[in-house]
Short mmCIF file of C-alpha atoms in Angstrom, two decimals:
data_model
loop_
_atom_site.label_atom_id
_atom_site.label_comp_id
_atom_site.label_asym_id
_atom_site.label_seq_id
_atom_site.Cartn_x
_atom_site.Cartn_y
_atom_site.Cartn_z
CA UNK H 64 28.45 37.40 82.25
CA UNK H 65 28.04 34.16 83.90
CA UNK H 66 26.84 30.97 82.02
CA UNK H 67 23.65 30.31 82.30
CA UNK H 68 23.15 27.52 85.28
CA UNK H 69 23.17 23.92 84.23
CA UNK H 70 19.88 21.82 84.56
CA UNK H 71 19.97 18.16 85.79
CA UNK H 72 16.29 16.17 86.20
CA UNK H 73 16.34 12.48 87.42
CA UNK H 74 13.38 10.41 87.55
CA UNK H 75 13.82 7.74 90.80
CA UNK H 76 11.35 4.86 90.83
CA UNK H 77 13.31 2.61 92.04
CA UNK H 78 12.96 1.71 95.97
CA UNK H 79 15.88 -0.82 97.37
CA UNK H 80 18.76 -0.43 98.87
CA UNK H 81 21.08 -0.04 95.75
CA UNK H 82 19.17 1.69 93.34
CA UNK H 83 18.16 4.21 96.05
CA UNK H 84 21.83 5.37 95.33
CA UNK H 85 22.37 6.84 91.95
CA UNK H 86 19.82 9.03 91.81
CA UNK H 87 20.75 10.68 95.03
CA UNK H 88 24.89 10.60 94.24
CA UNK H 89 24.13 11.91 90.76
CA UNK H 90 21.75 14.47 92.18
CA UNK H 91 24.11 15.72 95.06
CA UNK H 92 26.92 15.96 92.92
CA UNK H 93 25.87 18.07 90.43
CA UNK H 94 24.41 20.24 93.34
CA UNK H 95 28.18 20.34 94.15
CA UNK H 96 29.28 21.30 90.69
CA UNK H 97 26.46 24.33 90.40
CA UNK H 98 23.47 22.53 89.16
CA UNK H 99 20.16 23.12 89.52
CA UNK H 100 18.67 19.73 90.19
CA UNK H 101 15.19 18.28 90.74
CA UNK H 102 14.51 14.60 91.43
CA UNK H 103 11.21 13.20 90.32
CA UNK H 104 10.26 10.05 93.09
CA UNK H 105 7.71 7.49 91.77
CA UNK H 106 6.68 3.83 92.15
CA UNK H 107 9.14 2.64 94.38
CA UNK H 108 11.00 5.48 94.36
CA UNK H 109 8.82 7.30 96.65
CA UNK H 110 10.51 5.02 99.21
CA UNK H 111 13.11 7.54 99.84
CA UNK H 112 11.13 10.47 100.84
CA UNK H 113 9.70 8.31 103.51
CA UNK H 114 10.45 9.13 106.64
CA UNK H 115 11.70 6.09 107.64
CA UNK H 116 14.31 3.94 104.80
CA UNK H 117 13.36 0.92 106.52
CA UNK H 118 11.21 -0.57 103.67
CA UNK H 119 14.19 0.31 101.40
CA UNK H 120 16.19 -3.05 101.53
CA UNK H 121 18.15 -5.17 99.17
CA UNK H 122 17.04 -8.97 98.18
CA UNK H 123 19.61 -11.74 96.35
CA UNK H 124 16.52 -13.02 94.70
CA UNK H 125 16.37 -12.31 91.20
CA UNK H 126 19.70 -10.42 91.70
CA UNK H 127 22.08 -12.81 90.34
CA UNK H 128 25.12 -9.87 90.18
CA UNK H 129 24.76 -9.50 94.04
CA UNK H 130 27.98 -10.80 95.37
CA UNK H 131 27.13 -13.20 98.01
CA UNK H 132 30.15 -14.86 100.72
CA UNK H 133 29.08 -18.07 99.39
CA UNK H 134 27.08 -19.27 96.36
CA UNK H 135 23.05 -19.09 97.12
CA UNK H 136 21.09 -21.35 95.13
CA UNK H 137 17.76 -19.32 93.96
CA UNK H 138 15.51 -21.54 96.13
CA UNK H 139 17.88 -20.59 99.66
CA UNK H 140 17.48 -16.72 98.94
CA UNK H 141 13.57 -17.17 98.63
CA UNK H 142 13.64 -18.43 102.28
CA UNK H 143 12.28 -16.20 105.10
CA UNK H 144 14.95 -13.63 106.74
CA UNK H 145 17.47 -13.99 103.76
CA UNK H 146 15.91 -10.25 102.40
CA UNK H 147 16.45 -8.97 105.84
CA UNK H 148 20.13 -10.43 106.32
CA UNK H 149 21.24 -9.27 102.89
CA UNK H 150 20.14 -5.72 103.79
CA UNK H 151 22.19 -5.64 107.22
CA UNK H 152 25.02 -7.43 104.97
CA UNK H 153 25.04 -4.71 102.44
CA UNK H 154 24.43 -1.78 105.41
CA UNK H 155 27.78 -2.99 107.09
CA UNK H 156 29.87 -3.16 103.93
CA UNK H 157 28.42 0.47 102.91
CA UNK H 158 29.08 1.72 106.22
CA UNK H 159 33.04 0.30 106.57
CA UNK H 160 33.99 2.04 102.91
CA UNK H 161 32.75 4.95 103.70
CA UNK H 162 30.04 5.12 101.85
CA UNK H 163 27.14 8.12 102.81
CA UNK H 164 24.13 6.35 103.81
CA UNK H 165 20.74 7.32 101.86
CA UNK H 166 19.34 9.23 104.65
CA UNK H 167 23.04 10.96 105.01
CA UNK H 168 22.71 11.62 100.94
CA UNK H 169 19.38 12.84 101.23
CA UNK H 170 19.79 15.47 104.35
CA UNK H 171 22.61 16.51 101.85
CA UNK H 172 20.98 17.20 98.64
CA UNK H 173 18.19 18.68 100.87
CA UNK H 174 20.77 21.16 102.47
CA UNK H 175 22.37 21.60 98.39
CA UNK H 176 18.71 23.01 97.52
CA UNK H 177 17.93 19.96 95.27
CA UNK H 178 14.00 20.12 94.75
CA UNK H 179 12.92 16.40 95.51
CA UNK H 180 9.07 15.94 93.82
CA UNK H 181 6.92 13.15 95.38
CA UNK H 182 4.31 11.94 92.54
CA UNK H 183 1.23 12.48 93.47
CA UNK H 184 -0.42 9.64 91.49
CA UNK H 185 1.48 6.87 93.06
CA UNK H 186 1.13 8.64 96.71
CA UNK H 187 -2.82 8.10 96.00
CA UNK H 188 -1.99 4.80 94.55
CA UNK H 189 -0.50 3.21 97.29
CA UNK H 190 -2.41 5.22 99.74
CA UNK H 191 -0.14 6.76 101.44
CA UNK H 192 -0.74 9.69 104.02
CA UNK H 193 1.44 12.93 103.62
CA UNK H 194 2.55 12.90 106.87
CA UNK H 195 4.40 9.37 106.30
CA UNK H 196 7.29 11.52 103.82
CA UNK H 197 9.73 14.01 105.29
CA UNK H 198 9.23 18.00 105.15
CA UNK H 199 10.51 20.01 102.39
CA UNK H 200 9.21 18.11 99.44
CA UNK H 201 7.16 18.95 96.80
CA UNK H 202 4.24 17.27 95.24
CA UNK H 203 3.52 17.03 91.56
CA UNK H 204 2.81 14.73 88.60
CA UNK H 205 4.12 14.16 85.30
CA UNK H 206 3.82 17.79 84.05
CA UNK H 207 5.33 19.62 86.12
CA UNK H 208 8.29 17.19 85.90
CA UNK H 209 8.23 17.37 82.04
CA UNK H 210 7.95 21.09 82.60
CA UNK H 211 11.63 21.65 83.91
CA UNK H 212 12.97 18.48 82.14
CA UNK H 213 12.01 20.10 78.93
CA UNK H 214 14.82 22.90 79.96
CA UNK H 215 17.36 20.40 81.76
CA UNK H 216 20.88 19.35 80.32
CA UNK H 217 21.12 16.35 81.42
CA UNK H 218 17.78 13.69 81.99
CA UNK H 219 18.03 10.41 83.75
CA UNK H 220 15.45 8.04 84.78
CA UNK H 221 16.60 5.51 87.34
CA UNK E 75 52.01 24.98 99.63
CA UNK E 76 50.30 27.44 101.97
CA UNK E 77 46.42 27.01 102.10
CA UNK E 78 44.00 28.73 104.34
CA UNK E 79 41.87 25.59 104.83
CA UNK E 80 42.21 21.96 105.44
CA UNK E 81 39.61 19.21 105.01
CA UNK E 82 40.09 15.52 105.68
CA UNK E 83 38.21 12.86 103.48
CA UNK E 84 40.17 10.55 104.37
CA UNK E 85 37.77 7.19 104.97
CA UNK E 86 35.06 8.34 102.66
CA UNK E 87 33.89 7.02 99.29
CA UNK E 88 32.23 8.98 96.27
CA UNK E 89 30.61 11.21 96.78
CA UNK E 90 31.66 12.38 100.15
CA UNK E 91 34.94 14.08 99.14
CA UNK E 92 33.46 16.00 96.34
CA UNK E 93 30.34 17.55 98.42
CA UNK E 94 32.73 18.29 101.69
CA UNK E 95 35.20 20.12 99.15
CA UNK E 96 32.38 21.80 98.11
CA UNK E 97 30.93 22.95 101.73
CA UNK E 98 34.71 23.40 102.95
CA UNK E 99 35.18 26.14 99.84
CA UNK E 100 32.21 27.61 100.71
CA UNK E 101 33.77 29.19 104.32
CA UNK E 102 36.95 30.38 101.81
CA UNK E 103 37.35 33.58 100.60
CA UNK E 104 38.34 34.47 96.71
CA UNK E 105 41.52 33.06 95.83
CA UNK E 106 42.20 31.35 99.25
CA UNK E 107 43.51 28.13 99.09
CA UNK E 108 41.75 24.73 100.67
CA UNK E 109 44.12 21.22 101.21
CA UNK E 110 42.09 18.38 100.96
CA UNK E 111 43.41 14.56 101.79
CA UNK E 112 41.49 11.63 100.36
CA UNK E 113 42.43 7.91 100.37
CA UNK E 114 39.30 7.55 97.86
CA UNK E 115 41.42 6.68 94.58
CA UNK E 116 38.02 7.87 92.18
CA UNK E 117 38.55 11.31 93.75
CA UNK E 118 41.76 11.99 91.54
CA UNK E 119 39.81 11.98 89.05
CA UNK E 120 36.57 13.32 90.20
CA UNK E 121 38.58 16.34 91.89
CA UNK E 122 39.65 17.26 88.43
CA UNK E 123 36.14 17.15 86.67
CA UNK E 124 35.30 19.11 90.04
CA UNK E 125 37.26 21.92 89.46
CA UNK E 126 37.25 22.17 85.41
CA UNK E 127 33.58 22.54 85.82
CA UNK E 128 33.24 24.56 89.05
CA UNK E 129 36.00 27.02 87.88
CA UNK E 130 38.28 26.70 91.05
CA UNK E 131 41.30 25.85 90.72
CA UNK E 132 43.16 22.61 91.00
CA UNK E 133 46.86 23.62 91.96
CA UNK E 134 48.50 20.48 92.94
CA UNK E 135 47.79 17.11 93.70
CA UNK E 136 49.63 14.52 94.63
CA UNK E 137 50.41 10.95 96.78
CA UNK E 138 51.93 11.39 100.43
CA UNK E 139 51.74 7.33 101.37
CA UNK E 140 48.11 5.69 101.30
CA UNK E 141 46.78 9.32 100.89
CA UNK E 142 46.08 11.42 97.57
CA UNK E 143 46.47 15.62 98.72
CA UNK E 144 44.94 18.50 96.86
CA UNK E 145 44.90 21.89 96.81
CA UNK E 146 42.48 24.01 95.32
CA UNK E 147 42.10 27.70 94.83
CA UNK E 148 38.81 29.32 95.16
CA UNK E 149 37.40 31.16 92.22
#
């Protein structure tokens, strides 16, 4: 008899360009290894069921640890564009390692069954329409995340 | 080594070579064989924790030049 299958649940609220990642490696990767996954998207996380990632970006303000080519004082990173050139920076340098994208690691936990749960609350909150998010998701709200977390191996919120 | 099945990672970071070793085992047969080339240096490692917890098999791996090669058996 086969052991019984391993539960991962991830909570995403996080909407930029890096933090977009872990949830979606972690949650694709344990689809590879036989888990059964869901991934919980609120706040800003709800940013990566949208159907376009182009409000998912990466800023150098208040991100100290971002390497930069050159040293940015805080005030030169607050200027207009820098958010926008940081984001193409980061898109190039993800792109020539061979890095998935986060639409590439989405379409792939999609196609790996991974349940992906839009929060209803914040959808309301931030008045978003349903027809903004890609197909195939759920909706829900903090119980019926709790509800297979309660059974899940392994919890993360990110 | 024989193997029924080769898939080239070569180029991609985590976790592209551990999802298209997945997929690529998924067209393989019981006990079949898949060769997989990676230049991602994580994936030694990650190709290990792959198969101890997937239950395929990790037969050999090894370096030919810039490129790490492994072949796994399917459960």
């Amino acid at each position: 008899m086969e052991a019984r299958q391993k539960k991962m649940a991830i909570i995403a609220s996080k909407g930029t360009l890096d933090m977009g990642y872990p949830p979606l490696i972690l949650a694709t990767t344990a689809a590879a290894l036989g888990y059964e996954v869901q991934v919980f998207f609120t706040f800003y996380g709800l940013q990566l069921l949208r159907k376009s990632l182009k409000h998912v970006q990466i800023s150098p303000l208040a991100n100290p640890a971002m390497p930069m080519p050159v040293p940015m004082p805080v005030l030169v990173s607050a200027i207009p564009g820098m958010q926008k050139m940081a984001t193409t920076m980061m898109k190039q340098k993800i792109k020539k390692h061979g890095v998935a994208s986060l639409e590439d690691l989405r379409t792939l936990a999609i196609e790996a069954d991974v349940k992906l749960i839009a929060c209803q609350m914040t959808i309301d909150l931030f008045e978003f329409k349903k027809s903004e998010f890609i197909d195939g998701i759920d909706y829900g709200g903090a119980a019926t995340f709790l509800e297979f977390a309660s059974e899940a191996d392994i919890t993360l919120f990110v | 080594m024989t193997h029924d099945k080769e898939l080239d990672a070569r180029g991609l970071s985590c976790p592209l070579p551990i999802l298209k070793t997945k997929k690529a085992l998924g067209d393989l047969a019981s006990g079949q064989v898949l060769r997989v080339v990676s230049t991602d240096p994580g994936s030694i490692k990650d190709m290990q924790a792959f198969a101890s917890q997937t239950g395929n098999s990790l037969l050999s791996q090894s370096n030919e030049g810039k490129d790490y090669v492994f072949f796994l058996k399917k459960k």
